[in-house]
Amino acid sequence: MAHGRNRDGPRVRDGPRALGLRHPANAPVAPARRRRSFDCPVRDVLDRVGDAWSVLVVQRLADGPLRFNALKRRIEGISQRMLTVTLRHLERDGLVSRRVIPLTPPQVEYALTRIGRSLCDPLDVLADWAERNQDAVRRARGKFDAATRTAIAPGP
């Protein structure tokens, strides 16, 4: 919606609200729906495992505890900082435990907790689905992108 002032100074509204229409995104939400939108367990889990690295960390730790550098070597492309941040988030969520090994220099080992191990089966199902459907998803993306390019291509 655009707001502006006409020459005489009063505020002028145009757009859907000027006609008394409401945008669906601005429509009031019932209290139960509002609560679900920010207190949804699925959304909460997806916020954690839906990032670029958490799934890979959980998958690598599924075979057993690993020290930081061993874990880093098993995840191609992850930086030390990103692995640290990811492990801290997973530890905060109770999916990973951190154990300091009293050696000189001290070493740290990471392992999945009971809750973290319980996430492995659903992640395996998701990984299997992704592998089975990867080609179909890529074809759909290509078809959509081609249609979108055609629809917005400049005319002659």
CSV table of C-alpha atoms in Angstrom, one decimal:
chain,number,residue,atom,x,y,z
A,1,MET,CA,0.0,0.0,0.0
A,2,ALA,CA,1.3,3.4,-0.8
A,3,HIS,CA,1.0,6.4,1.4
A,4,GLY,CA,1.6,9.9,0.4
A,5,ARG,CA,0.4,13.5,0.8
A,6,ASN,CA,-1.6,15.4,-1.7
A,7,ARG,CA,-0.9,19.1,-2.3
A,8,ASP,CA,-3.2,20.3,0.5
A,9,GLY,CA,-1.3,18.2,3.1
A,10,PRO,CA,-3.8,15.5,4.2
A,11,ARG,CA,-2.6,12.0,4.1
A,12,VAL,CA,-3.8,10.0,1.1
A,13,ARG,CA,-4.1,6.2,1.0
A,14,ASP,CA,-4.2,4.1,-2.0
A,15,GLY,CA,-4.0,0.3,-2.5
A,16,PRO,CA,-6.3,-2.4,-1.1
A,17,ARG,CA,-6.9,-0.8,2.2
A,18,ALA,CA,-8.2,2.4,0.5
A,19,LEU,CA,-11.0,0.1,-0.8
A,20,GLY,CA,-11.6,-1.4,2.6
A,21,LEU,CA,-9.9,-4.7,1.6
A,22,ARG,CA,-7.5,-6.6,3.8
A,23,HIS,CA,-4.4,-8.4,2.7
A,24,PRO,CA,-4.6,-12.1,3.9
A,25,ALA,CA,-1.2,-11.7,5.6
A,26,ASN,CA,-2.6,-8.8,7.7
A,27,ALA,CA,-5.8,-10.6,8.6
A,28,PRO,CA,-6.3,-11.4,12.3
A,29,VAL,CA,-5.3,-14.9,13.3
A,30,ALA,CA,-7.2,-17.0,15.8
A,31,PRO,CA,-5.4,-17.3,19.1
A,32,ALA,CA,-4.9,-21.1,18.7
A,33,ARG,CA,-3.4,-20.6,15.3
A,34,ARG,CA,-1.2,-17.8,16.5
A,35,ARG,CA,0.2,-20.0,19.3
A,36,ARG,CA,0.9,-22.9,16.9
A,37,SER,CA,2.8,-20.6,14.5
A,38,PHE,CA,5.6,-20.0,17.0
A,39,ASP,CA,5.2,-22.9,19.3
A,40,CYS,CA,5.2,-25.8,16.8
A,41,PRO,CA,7.4,-28.8,17.6
A,42,VAL,CA,8.0,-29.6,14.0
A,43,ARG,CA,9.0,-26.1,13.2
A,44,ASP,CA,11.3,-26.0,16.2
A,45,VAL,CA,13.1,-29.2,15.1
A,46,LEU,CA,13.2,-28.1,11.4
A,47,ASP,CA,14.9,-24.8,12.6
A,48,ARG,CA,17.7,-27.0,14.0
A,49,VAL,CA,18.1,-29.7,11.5
A,50,GLY,CA,17.1,-27.7,8.5
A,51,ASP,CA,20.3,-25.7,8.4
A,52,ALA,CA,23.2,-26.6,6.1
A,53,TRP,CA,25.3,-28.5,8.5
A,54,SER,CA,23.3,-30.0,11.4
A,55,VAL,CA,22.0,-33.1,9.5
A,56,LEU,CA,25.6,-33.9,8.4
A,57,VAL,CA,26.9,-33.6,11.9
A,58,VAL,CA,24.2,-35.8,13.3
A,59,GLN,CA,24.8,-38.4,10.5
A,60,ARG,CA,28.6,-38.5,11.2
A,61,LEU,CA,28.1,-38.9,14.9
A,62,ALA,CA,25.6,-41.7,14.4
A,63,ASP,CA,28.5,-44.1,14.0
A,64,GLY,CA,29.9,-43.1,17.4
A,65,PRO,CA,31.7,-40.3,19.3
A,66,LEU,CA,34.3,-38.2,17.4
A,67,ARG,CA,36.8,-35.6,18.4
A,68,PHE,CA,36.4,-32.2,16.9
A,69,ASN,CA,39.1,-32.5,14.2
A,70,ALA,CA,38.0,-36.0,13.2
A,71,LEU,CA,34.4,-34.8,12.8
A,72,LYS,CA,35.6,-31.8,10.8
A,73,ARG,CA,37.6,-34.1,8.4
A,74,ARG,CA,34.4,-36.1,7.8
A,75,ILE,CA,32.3,-33.1,6.8
A,76,GLU,CA,33.6,-31.7,3.5
A,77,GLY,CA,33.5,-28.0,3.2
A,78,ILE,CA,32.6,-27.1,6.8
A,79,SER,CA,34.7,-24.4,8.5
A,80,GLN,CA,36.0,-24.7,12.0
A,81,ARG,CA,33.8,-21.8,13.1
A,82,MET,CA,30.7,-23.3,11.5
A,83,LEU,CA,31.3,-26.7,13.0
A,84,THR,CA,31.8,-25.0,16.4
A,85,VAL,CA,28.5,-23.1,16.1
A,86,THR,CA,26.6,-26.1,14.8
A,87,LEU,CA,27.9,-28.3,17.6
A,88,ARG,CA,26.9,-25.6,20.2
A,89,HIS,CA,23.4,-25.4,18.8
A,90,LEU,CA,23.0,-29.2,18.8
A,91,GLU,CA,24.4,-29.4,22.3
A,92,ARG,CA,22.0,-26.6,23.5
A,93,ASP,CA,19.1,-28.6,22.0
A,94,GLY,CA,20.2,-31.8,23.8
A,95,LEU,CA,21.1,-33.7,20.6
A,96,VAL,CA,24.8,-33.8,21.2
A,97,SER,CA,27.0,-34.1,24.3
A,98,ARG,CA,30.4,-32.6,24.7
A,99,ARG,CA,33.1,-34.3,26.8
A,100,VAL,CA,36.5,-32.9,27.6
A,101,ILE,CA,39.3,-35.5,27.6
A,102,PRO,CA,41.9,-34.5,30.1
A,103,LEU,CA,45.0,-34.9,27.9
A,104,THR,CA,47.7,-32.4,27.2
A,105,PRO,CA,46.5,-30.6,25.2
A,106,PRO,CA,42.9,-31.2,26.3
A,107,GLN,CA,40.7,-32.7,23.6
A,108,VAL,CA,37.0,-32.6,23.2
A,109,GLU,CA,34.8,-35.5,22.0
A,110,TYR,CA,31.2,-35.1,20.7
A,111,ALA,CA,28.6,-37.8,20.8
A,112,LEU,CA,24.9,-38.1,20.1
A,113,THR,CA,22.6,-38.1,23.2
A,114,ARG,CA,19.7,-40.5,23.4
A,115,ILE,CA,17.5,-37.8,21.8
A,116,GLY,CA,20.1,-37.2,19.1
A,117,ARG,CA,20.2,-41.0,18.3
A,118,SER,CA,16.4,-41.0,18.1
A,119,LEU,CA,16.7,-38.5,15.3
A,120,CYS,CA,18.8,-40.8,13.1
A,121,ASP,CA,15.9,-43.0,11.8
A,122,PRO,CA,13.8,-40.0,10.7
A,123,LEU,CA,16.9,-38.4,9.0
A,124,ASP,CA,17.6,-41.7,7.3
A,125,VAL,CA,14.0,-41.8,5.9
A,126,LEU,CA,14.4,-38.1,4.7
A,127,ALA,CA,17.8,-38.9,3.1
A,128,ASP,CA,16.3,-41.9,1.3
A,129,TRP,CA,13.4,-39.8,0.1
A,130,ALA,CA,15.8,-37.1,-1.1
A,131,GLU,CA,17.9,-39.6,-3.1
A,132,ARG,CA,14.9,-41.3,-4.6
A,133,ASN,CA,13.3,-38.0,-5.7
A,134,GLN,CA,16.3,-35.8,-6.4
A,135,ASP,CA,16.0,-36.2,-10.2
A,136,ALA,CA,12.3,-35.5,-10.2
A,137,VAL,CA,12.8,-32.4,-8.1
A,138,ARG,CA,15.5,-31.1,-10.4
A,139,ARG,CA,13.3,-31.7,-13.4
A,140,ALA,CA,10.5,-29.8,-11.8
A,141,ARG,CA,12.8,-26.9,-10.9
A,142,GLY,CA,14.1,-26.8,-14.5
A,143,LYS,CA,10.6,-26.8,-15.9
A,144,PHE,CA,9.4,-24.1,-13.5
A,145,ASP,CA,12.5,-21.9,-14.1
A,146,ALA,CA,12.1,-22.3,-17.9
A,147,ALA,CA,8.4,-21.3,-17.7
A,148,THR,CA,9.2,-18.4,-15.4
A,149,ARG,CA,11.9,-17.1,-17.8
A,150,THR,CA,9.5,-17.4,-20.7
A,151,ALA,CA,6.7,-15.6,-18.9
A,152,ILE,CA,9.0,-12.7,-17.9
A,153,ALA,CA,11.1,-12.6,-21.0
A,154,PRO,CA,11.1,-9.1,-22.6
A,155,GLY,CA,9.1,-8.9,-25.8
A,156,PRO,CA,10.6,-8.3,-29.3
